[in-house]
PDB file of C-alpha atoms and ligand atoms in Angstrom:
ATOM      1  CA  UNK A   1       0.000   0.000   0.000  1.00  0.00           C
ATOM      2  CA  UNK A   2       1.673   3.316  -0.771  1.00  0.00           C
ATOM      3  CA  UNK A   3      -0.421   5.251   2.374  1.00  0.00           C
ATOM      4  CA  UNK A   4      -2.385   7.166  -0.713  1.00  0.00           C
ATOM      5  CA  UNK A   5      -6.260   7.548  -0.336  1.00  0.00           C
ATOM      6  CA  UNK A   6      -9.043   8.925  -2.793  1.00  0.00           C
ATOM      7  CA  UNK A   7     -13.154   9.415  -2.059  1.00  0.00           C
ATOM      8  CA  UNK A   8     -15.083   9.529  -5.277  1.00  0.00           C
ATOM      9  CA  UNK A   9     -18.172  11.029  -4.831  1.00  0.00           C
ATOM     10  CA  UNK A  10     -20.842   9.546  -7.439  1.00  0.00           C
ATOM     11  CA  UNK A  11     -23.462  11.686  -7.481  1.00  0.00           C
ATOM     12  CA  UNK A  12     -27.109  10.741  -8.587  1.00  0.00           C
ATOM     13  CA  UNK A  13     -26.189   7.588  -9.842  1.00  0.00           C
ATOM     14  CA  UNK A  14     -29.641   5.788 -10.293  1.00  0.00           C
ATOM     15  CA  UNK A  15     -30.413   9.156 -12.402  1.00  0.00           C
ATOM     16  CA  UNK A  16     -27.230  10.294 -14.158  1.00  0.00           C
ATOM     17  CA  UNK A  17     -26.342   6.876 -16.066  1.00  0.00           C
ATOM     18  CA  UNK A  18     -26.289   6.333 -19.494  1.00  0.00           C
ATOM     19  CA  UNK A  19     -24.230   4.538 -22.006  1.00  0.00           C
ATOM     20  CA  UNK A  20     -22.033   2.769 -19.341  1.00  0.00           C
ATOM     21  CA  UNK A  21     -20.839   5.514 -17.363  1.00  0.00           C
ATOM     22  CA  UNK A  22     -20.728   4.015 -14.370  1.00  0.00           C
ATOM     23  CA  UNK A  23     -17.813   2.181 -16.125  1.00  0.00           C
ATOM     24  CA  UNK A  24     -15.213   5.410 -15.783  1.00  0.00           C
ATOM     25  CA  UNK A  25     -15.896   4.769 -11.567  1.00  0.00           C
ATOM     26  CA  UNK A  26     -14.724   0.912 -12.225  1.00  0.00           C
ATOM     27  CA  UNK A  27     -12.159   1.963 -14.240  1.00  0.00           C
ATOM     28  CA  UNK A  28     -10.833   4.955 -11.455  1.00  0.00           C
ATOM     29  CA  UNK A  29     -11.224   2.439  -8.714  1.00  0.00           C
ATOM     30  CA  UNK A  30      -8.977  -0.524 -10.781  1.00  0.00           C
ATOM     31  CA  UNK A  31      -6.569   1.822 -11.893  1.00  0.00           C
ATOM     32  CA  UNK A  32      -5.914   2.644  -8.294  1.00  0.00           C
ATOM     33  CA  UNK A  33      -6.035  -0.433  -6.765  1.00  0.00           C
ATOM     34  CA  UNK A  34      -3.580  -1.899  -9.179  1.00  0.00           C
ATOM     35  CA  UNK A  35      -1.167   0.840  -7.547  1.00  0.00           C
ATOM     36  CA  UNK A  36      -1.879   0.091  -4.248  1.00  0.00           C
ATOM     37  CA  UNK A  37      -3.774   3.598  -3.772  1.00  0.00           C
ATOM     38  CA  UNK A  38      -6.557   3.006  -1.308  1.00  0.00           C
ATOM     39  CA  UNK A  39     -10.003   3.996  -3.369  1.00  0.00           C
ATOM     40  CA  UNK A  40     -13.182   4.766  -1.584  1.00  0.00           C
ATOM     41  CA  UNK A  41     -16.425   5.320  -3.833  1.00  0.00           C
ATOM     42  CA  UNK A  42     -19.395   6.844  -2.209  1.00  0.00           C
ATOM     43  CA  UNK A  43     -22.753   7.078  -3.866  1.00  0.00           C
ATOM     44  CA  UNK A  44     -25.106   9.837  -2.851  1.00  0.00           C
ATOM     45  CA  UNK A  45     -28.686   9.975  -4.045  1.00  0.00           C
ATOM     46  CA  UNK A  46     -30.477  13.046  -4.168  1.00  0.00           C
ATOM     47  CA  UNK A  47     -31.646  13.766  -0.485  1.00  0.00           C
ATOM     48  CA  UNK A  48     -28.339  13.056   0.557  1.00  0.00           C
ATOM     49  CA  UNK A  49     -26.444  15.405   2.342  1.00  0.00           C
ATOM     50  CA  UNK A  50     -22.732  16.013   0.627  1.00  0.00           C
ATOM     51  CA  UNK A  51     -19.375  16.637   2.156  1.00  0.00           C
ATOM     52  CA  UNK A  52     -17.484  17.829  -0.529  1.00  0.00           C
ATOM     53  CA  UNK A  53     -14.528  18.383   2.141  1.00  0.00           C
ATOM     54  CA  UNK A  54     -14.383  14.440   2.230  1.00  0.00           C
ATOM     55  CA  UNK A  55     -13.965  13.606  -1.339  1.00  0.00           C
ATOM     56  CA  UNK A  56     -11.451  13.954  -4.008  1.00  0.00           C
ATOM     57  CA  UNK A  57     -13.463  13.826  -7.393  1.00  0.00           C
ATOM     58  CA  UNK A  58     -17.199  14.346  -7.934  1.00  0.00           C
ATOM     59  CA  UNK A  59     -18.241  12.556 -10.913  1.00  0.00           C
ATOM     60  CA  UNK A  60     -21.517  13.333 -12.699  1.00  0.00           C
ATOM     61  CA  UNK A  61     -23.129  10.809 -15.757  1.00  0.00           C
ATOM     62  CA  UNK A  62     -25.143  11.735 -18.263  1.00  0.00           C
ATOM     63  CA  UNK A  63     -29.361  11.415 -18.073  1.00  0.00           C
ATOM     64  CA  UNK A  64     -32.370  12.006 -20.196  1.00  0.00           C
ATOM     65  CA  UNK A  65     -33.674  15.601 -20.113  1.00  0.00           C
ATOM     66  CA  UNK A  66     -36.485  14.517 -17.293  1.00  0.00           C
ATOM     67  CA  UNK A  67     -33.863  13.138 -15.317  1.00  0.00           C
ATOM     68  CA  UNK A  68     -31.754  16.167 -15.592  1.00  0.00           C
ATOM     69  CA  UNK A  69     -34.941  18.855 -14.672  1.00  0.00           C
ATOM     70  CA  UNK A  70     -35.002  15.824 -11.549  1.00  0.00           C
ATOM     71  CA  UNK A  71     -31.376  16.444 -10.780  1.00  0.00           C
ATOM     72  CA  UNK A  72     -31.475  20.369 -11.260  1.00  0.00           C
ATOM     73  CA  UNK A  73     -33.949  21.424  -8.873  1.00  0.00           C
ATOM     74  CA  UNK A  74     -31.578  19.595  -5.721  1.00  0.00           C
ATOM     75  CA  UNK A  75     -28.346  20.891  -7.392  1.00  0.00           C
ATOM     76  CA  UNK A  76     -29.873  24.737  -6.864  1.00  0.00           C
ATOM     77  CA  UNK A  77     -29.702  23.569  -3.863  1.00  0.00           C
ATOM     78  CA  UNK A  78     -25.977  22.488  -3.193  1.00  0.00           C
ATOM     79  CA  UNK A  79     -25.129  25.469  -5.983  1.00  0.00           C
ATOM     80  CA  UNK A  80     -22.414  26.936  -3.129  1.00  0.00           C
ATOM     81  CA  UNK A  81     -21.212  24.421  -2.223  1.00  0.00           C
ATOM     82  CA  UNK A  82     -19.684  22.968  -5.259  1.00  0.00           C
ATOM     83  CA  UNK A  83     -18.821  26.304  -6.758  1.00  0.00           C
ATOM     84  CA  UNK A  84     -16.210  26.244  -3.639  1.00  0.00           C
ATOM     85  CA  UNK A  85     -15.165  22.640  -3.987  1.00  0.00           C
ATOM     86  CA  UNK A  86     -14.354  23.826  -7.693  1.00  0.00           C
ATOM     87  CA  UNK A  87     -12.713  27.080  -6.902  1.00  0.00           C
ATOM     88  CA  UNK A  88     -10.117  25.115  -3.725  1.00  0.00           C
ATOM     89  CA  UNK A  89      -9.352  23.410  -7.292  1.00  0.00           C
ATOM     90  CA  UNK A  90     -11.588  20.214  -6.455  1.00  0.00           C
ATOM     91  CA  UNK A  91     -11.554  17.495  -9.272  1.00  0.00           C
ATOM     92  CA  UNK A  92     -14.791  17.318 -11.555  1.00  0.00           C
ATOM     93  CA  UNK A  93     -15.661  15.157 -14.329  1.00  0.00           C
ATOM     94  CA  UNK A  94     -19.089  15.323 -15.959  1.00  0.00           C
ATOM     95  CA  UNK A  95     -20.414  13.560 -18.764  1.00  0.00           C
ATOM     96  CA  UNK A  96     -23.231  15.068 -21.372  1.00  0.00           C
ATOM     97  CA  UNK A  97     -25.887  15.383 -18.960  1.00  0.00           C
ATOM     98  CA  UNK A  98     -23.755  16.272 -16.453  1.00  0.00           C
ATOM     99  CA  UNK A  99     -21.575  18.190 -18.213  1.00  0.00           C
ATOM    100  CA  UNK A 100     -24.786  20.744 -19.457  1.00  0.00           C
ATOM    101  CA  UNK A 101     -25.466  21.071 -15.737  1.00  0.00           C
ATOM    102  CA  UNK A 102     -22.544  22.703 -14.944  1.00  0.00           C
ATOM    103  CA  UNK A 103     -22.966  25.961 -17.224  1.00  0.00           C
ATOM    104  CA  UNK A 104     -25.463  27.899 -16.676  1.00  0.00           C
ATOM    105  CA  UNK A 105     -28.858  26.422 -17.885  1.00  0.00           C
ATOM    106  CA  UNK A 106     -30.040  24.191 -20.477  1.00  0.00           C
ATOM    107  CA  UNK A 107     -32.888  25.479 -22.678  1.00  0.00           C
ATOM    108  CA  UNK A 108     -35.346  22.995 -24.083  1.00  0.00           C
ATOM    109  CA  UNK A 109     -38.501  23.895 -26.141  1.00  0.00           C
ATOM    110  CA  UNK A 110     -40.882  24.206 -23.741  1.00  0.00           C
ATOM    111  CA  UNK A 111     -39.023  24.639 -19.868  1.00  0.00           C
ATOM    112  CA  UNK A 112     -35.183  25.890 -18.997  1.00  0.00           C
ATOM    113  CA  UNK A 113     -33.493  23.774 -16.377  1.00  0.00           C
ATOM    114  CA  UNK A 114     -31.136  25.587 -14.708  1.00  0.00           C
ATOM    115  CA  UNK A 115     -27.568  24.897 -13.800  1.00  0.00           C
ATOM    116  CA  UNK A 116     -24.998  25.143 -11.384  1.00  0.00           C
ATOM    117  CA  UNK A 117     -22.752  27.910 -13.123  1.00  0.00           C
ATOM    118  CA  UNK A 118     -19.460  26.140 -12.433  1.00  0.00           C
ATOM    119  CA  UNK A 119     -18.512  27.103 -15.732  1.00  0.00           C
ATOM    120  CA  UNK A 120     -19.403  29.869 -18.228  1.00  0.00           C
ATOM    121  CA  UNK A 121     -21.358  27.949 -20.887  1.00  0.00           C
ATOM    122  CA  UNK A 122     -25.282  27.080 -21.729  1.00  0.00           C
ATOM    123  CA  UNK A 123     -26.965  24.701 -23.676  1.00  0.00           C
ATOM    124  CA  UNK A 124     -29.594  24.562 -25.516  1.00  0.00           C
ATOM    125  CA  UNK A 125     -31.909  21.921 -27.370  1.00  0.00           C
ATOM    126  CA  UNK A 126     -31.384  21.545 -31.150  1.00  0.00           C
ATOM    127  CA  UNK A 127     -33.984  20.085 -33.821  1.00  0.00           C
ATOM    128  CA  UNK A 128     -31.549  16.771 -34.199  1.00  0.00           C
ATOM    129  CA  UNK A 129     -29.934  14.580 -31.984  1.00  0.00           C
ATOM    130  CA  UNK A 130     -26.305  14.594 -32.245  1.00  0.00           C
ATOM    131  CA  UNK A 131     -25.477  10.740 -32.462  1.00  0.00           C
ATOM    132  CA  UNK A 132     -22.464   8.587 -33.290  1.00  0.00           C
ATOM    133  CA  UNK A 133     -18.648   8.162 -32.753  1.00  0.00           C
ATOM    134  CA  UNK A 134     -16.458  11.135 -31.958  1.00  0.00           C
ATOM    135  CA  UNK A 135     -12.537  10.804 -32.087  1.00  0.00           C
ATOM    136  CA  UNK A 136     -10.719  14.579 -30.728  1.00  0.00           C
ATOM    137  CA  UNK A 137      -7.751  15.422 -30.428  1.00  0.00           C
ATOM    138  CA  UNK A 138      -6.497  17.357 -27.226  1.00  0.00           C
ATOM    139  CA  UNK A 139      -3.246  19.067 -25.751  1.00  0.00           C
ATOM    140  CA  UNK A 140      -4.301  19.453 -22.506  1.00  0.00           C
ATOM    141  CA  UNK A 141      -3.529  16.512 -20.716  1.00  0.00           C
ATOM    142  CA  UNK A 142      -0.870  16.401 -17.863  1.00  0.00           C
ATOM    143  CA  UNK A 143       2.106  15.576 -17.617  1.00  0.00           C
ATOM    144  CA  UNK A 144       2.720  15.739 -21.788  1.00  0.00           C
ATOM    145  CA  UNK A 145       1.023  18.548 -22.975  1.00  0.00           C
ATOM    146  CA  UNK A 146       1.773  16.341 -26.075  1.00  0.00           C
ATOM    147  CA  UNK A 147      -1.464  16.067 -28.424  1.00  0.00           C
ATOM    148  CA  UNK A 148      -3.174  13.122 -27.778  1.00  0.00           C
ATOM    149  CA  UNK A 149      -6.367  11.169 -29.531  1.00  0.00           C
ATOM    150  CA  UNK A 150      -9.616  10.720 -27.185  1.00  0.00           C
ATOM    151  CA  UNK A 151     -12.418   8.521 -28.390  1.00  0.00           C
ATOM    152  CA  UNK A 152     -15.974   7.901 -27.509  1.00  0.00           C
ATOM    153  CA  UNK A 153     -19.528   7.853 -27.924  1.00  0.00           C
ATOM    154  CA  UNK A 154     -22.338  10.953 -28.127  1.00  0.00           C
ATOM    155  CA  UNK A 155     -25.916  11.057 -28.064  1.00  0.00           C
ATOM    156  CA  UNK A 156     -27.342  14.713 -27.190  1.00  0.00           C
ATOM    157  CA  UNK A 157     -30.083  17.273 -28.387  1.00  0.00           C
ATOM    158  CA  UNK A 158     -28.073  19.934 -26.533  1.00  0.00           C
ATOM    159  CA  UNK A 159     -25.882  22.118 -28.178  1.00  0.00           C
ATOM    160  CA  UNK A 160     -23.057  23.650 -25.860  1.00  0.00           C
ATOM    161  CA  UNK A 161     -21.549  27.367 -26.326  1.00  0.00           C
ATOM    162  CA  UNK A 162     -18.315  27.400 -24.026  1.00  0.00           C
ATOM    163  CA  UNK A 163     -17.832  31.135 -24.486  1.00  0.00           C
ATOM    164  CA  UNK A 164     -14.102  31.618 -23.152  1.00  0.00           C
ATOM    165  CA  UNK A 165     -13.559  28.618 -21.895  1.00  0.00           C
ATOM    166  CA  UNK A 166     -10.633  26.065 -23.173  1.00  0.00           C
ATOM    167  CA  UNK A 167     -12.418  23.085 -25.193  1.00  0.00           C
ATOM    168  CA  UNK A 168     -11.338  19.653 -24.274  1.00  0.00           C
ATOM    169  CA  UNK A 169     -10.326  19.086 -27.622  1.00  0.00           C
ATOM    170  CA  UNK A 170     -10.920  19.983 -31.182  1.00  0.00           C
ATOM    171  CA  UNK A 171     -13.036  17.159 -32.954  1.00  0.00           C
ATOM    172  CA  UNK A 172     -11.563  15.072 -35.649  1.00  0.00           C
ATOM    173  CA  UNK A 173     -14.536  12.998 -36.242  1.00  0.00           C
ATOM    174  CA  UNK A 174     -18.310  13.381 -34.791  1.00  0.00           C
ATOM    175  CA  UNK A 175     -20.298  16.518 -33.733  1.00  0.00           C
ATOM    176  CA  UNK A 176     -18.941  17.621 -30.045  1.00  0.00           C
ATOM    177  CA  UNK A 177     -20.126  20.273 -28.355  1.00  0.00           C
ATOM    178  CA  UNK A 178     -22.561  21.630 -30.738  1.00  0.00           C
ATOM    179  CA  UNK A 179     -21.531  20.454 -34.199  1.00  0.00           C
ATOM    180  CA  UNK A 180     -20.779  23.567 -35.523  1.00  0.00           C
ATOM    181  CA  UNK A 181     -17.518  25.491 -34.004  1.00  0.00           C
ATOM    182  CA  UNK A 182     -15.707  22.192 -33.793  1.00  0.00           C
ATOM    183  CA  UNK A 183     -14.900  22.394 -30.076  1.00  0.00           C
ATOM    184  CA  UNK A 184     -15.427  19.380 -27.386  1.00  0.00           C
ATOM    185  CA  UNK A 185     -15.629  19.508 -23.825  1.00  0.00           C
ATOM    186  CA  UNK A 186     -14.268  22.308 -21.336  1.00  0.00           C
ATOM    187  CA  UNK A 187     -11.495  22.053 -19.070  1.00  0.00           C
ATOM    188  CA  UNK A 188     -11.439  24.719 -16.421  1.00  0.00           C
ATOM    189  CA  UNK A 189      -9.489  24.308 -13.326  1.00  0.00           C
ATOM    190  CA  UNK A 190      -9.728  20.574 -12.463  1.00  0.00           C
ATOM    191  CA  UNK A 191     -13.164  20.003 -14.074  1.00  0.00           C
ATOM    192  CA  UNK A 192     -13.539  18.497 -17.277  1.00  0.00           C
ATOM    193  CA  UNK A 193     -16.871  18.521 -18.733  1.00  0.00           C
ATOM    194  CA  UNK A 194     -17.437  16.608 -22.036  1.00  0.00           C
ATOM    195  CA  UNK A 195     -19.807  14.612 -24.330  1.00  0.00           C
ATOM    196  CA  UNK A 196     -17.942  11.853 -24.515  1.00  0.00           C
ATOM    197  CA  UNK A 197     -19.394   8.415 -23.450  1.00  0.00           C
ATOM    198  CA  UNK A 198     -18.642   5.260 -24.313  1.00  0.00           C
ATOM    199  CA  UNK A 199     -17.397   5.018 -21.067  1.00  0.00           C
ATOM    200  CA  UNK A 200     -14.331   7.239 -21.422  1.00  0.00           C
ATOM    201  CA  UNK A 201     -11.806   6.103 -18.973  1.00  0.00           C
ATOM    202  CA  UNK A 202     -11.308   2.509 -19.901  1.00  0.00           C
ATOM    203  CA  UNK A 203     -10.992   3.849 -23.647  1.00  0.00           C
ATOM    204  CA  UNK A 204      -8.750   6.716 -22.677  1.00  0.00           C
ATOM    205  CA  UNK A 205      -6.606   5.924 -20.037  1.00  0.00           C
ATOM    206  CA  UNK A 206      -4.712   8.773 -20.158  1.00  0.00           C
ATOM    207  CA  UNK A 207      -7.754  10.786 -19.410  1.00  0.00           C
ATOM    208  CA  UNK A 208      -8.412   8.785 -16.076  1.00  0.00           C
ATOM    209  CA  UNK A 209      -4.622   8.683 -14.868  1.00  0.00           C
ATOM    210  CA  UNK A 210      -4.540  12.446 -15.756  1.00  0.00           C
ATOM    211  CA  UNK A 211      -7.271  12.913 -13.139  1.00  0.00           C
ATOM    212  CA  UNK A 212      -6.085  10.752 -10.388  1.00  0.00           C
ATOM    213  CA  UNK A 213      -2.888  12.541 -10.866  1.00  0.00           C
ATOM    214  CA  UNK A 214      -5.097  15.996 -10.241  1.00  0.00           C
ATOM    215  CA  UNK A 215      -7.023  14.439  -7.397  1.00  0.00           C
ATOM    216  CA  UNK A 216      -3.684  13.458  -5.971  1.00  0.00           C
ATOM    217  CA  UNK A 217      -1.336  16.544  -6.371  1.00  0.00           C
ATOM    218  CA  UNK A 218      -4.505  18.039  -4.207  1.00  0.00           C
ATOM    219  CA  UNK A 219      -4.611  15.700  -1.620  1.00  0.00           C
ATOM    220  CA  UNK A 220      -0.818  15.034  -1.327  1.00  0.00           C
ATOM    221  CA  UNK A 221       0.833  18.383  -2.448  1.00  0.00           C
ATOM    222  CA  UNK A 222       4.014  17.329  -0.346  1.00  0.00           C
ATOM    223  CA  UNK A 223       4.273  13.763  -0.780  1.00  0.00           C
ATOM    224  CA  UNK A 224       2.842  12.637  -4.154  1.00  0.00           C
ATOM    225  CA  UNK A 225       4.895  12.754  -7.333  1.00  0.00           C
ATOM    226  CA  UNK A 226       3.507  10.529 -10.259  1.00  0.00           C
ATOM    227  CA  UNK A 227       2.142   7.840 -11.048  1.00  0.00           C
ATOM    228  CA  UNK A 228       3.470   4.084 -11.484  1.00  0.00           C
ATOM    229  CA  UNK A 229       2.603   3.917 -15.557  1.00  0.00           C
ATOM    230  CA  UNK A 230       0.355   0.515 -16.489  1.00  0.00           C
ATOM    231  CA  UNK A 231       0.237  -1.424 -19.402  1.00  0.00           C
ATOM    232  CA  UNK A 232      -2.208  -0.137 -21.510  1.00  0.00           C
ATOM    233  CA  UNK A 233      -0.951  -1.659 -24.593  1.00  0.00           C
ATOM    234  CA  UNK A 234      -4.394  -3.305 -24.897  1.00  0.00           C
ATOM    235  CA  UNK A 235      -6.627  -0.434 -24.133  1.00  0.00           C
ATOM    236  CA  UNK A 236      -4.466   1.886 -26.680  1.00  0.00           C
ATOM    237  CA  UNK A 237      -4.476  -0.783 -29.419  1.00  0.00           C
ATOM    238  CA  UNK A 238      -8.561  -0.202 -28.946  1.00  0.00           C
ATOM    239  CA  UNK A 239      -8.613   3.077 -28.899  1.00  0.00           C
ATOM    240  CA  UNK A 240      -6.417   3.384 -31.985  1.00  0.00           C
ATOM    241  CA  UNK A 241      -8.154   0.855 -34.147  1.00  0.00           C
ATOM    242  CA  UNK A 242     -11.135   2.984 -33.585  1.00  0.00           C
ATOM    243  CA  UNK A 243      -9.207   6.631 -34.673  1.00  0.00           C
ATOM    244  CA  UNK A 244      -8.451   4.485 -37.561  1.00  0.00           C
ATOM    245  CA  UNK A 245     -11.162   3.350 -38.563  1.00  0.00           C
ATOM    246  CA  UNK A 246     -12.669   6.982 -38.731  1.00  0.00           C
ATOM    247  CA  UNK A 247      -9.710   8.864 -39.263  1.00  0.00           C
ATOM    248  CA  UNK A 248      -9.110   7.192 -42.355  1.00  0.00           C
TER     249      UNK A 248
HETATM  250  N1  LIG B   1     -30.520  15.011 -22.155  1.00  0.00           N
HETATM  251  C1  LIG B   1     -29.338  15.645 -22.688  1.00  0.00           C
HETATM  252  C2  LIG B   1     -29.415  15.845 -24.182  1.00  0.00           C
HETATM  253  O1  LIG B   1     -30.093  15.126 -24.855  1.00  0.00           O
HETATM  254  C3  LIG B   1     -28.114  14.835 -22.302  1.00  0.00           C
HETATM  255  C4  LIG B   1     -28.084  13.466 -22.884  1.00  0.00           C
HETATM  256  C5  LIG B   1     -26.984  12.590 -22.374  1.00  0.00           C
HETATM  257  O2  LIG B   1     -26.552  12.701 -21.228  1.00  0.00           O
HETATM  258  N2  LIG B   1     -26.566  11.631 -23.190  1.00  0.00           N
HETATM  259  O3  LIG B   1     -28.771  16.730 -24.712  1.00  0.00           O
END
């Protein structure tokens, strides 16, 4: 054991879970335990009460639009308290659904939900769905800053504006954040926010170990360095047979 401990907070997870998102947690929590980090994950459902003191990343899935008007009216709730988490530098990642909810609001024909503001963006609903494979291409991931391919899945009606903020990535292949200015995701801080499902982690491993690294440079600021690499020749044979296939 190398004395290292995360909390992931999974929030709303009977709500916020499409496409296999729930496989980026399983993915976190092997990815850690395979380094002998100590991995707690804690699921809160919506009357729960939230330390966000105790934990180390909050993830959020993505939902249908009824689950997300569910979702949004106990978020207004909890509004201050993860715009602090987020400004001590507290590790987000939210997916589609949950990635809309943290701009400002998400506009749908006939009702607005609102958001939590964490990030200067707003969605809102198109005429289409935005479906298929997406394949981007981002520079933003520690410790590299090397461009590297990230691949996954999207299904949304919502189109995202991110105003100032720093896409993800620029898409290579698919729609991303609303199909027309060829941005995907947001990374502000230590919250990412993107469309991608698919799940994400376990096809872009470099995307989870880049926020455990986050989550632990928080945590540890004296003690923790880096982490032990893993072979991921299998996972990155996947994920390239898949920017090849579109790519191409
Ligand atoms: N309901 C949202 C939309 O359709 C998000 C969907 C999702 O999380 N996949 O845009």
């Amino acid at each position: 054991m190398s004395n290292l401990k995360l909390t992931i907070g999974h929030l709303y997870p009977d709500l916020l879970n499409l496409y296999g998102d729930r496989g980026n947690i399983i993915t976190l929590k092997k990815r850690c335990e395979w380094r002998g980090i100590d991995i707690e994950v804690k699921e809160f459902h919506l009357n729960d009460n939230i330390d966000f003191n105790s934990l180390h990343i909050v993830f959020l899935g993505g939902g249908s639009d009824r689950e997300q008007l569910l979702v949004c009216n106990r978020l207004k709730e909890i509004k201050s308290e993860i715009n602090s988490y987020v400004n001590d530098n507290g590790v987000v990642i939210a997916i589609c659904g949950g990635y809309q909810l943290l701009g400002h609001y998400y506009k749908l024909k006939d009702e607005t939900i609102e958001g939590l503001s964490v990030l200067d963006i707003y969605t809102e609903m198109g005429d289409t769905r935005l479906i298929g494979n997406v394949v981007i291409e981002s520079n933003c991931l520690y410790p590299s800053n090397d461009t590297v391919k990230i691949v996954g899945f999207e299904n949304h009606g919502g189109r995202t504006f991110i105003n100032g903020h720093q896409p993800l990535g620029i898409v290579k292949y698919g729609y991303g954040n609303n199909g027309t200015d060829g941005y995907e995701g947001v990374i502000y801080k230590n919250v990412i926010g993107t469309y991608l499902h698919g799940p994400l982690f376990p096809k872009n491993p470099a995307l989870a170990d880049f926020i455990l690294s986050k989550a632990l440079q928080r945590a540890y600021p004296n003690t923790f360095r880096t982490l032990q690499p893993l072979d991921d020749s299998m996972e990155i044979k996947a994920r390239d047979y898949i920017v090849n296939r579109f790519l191409t």
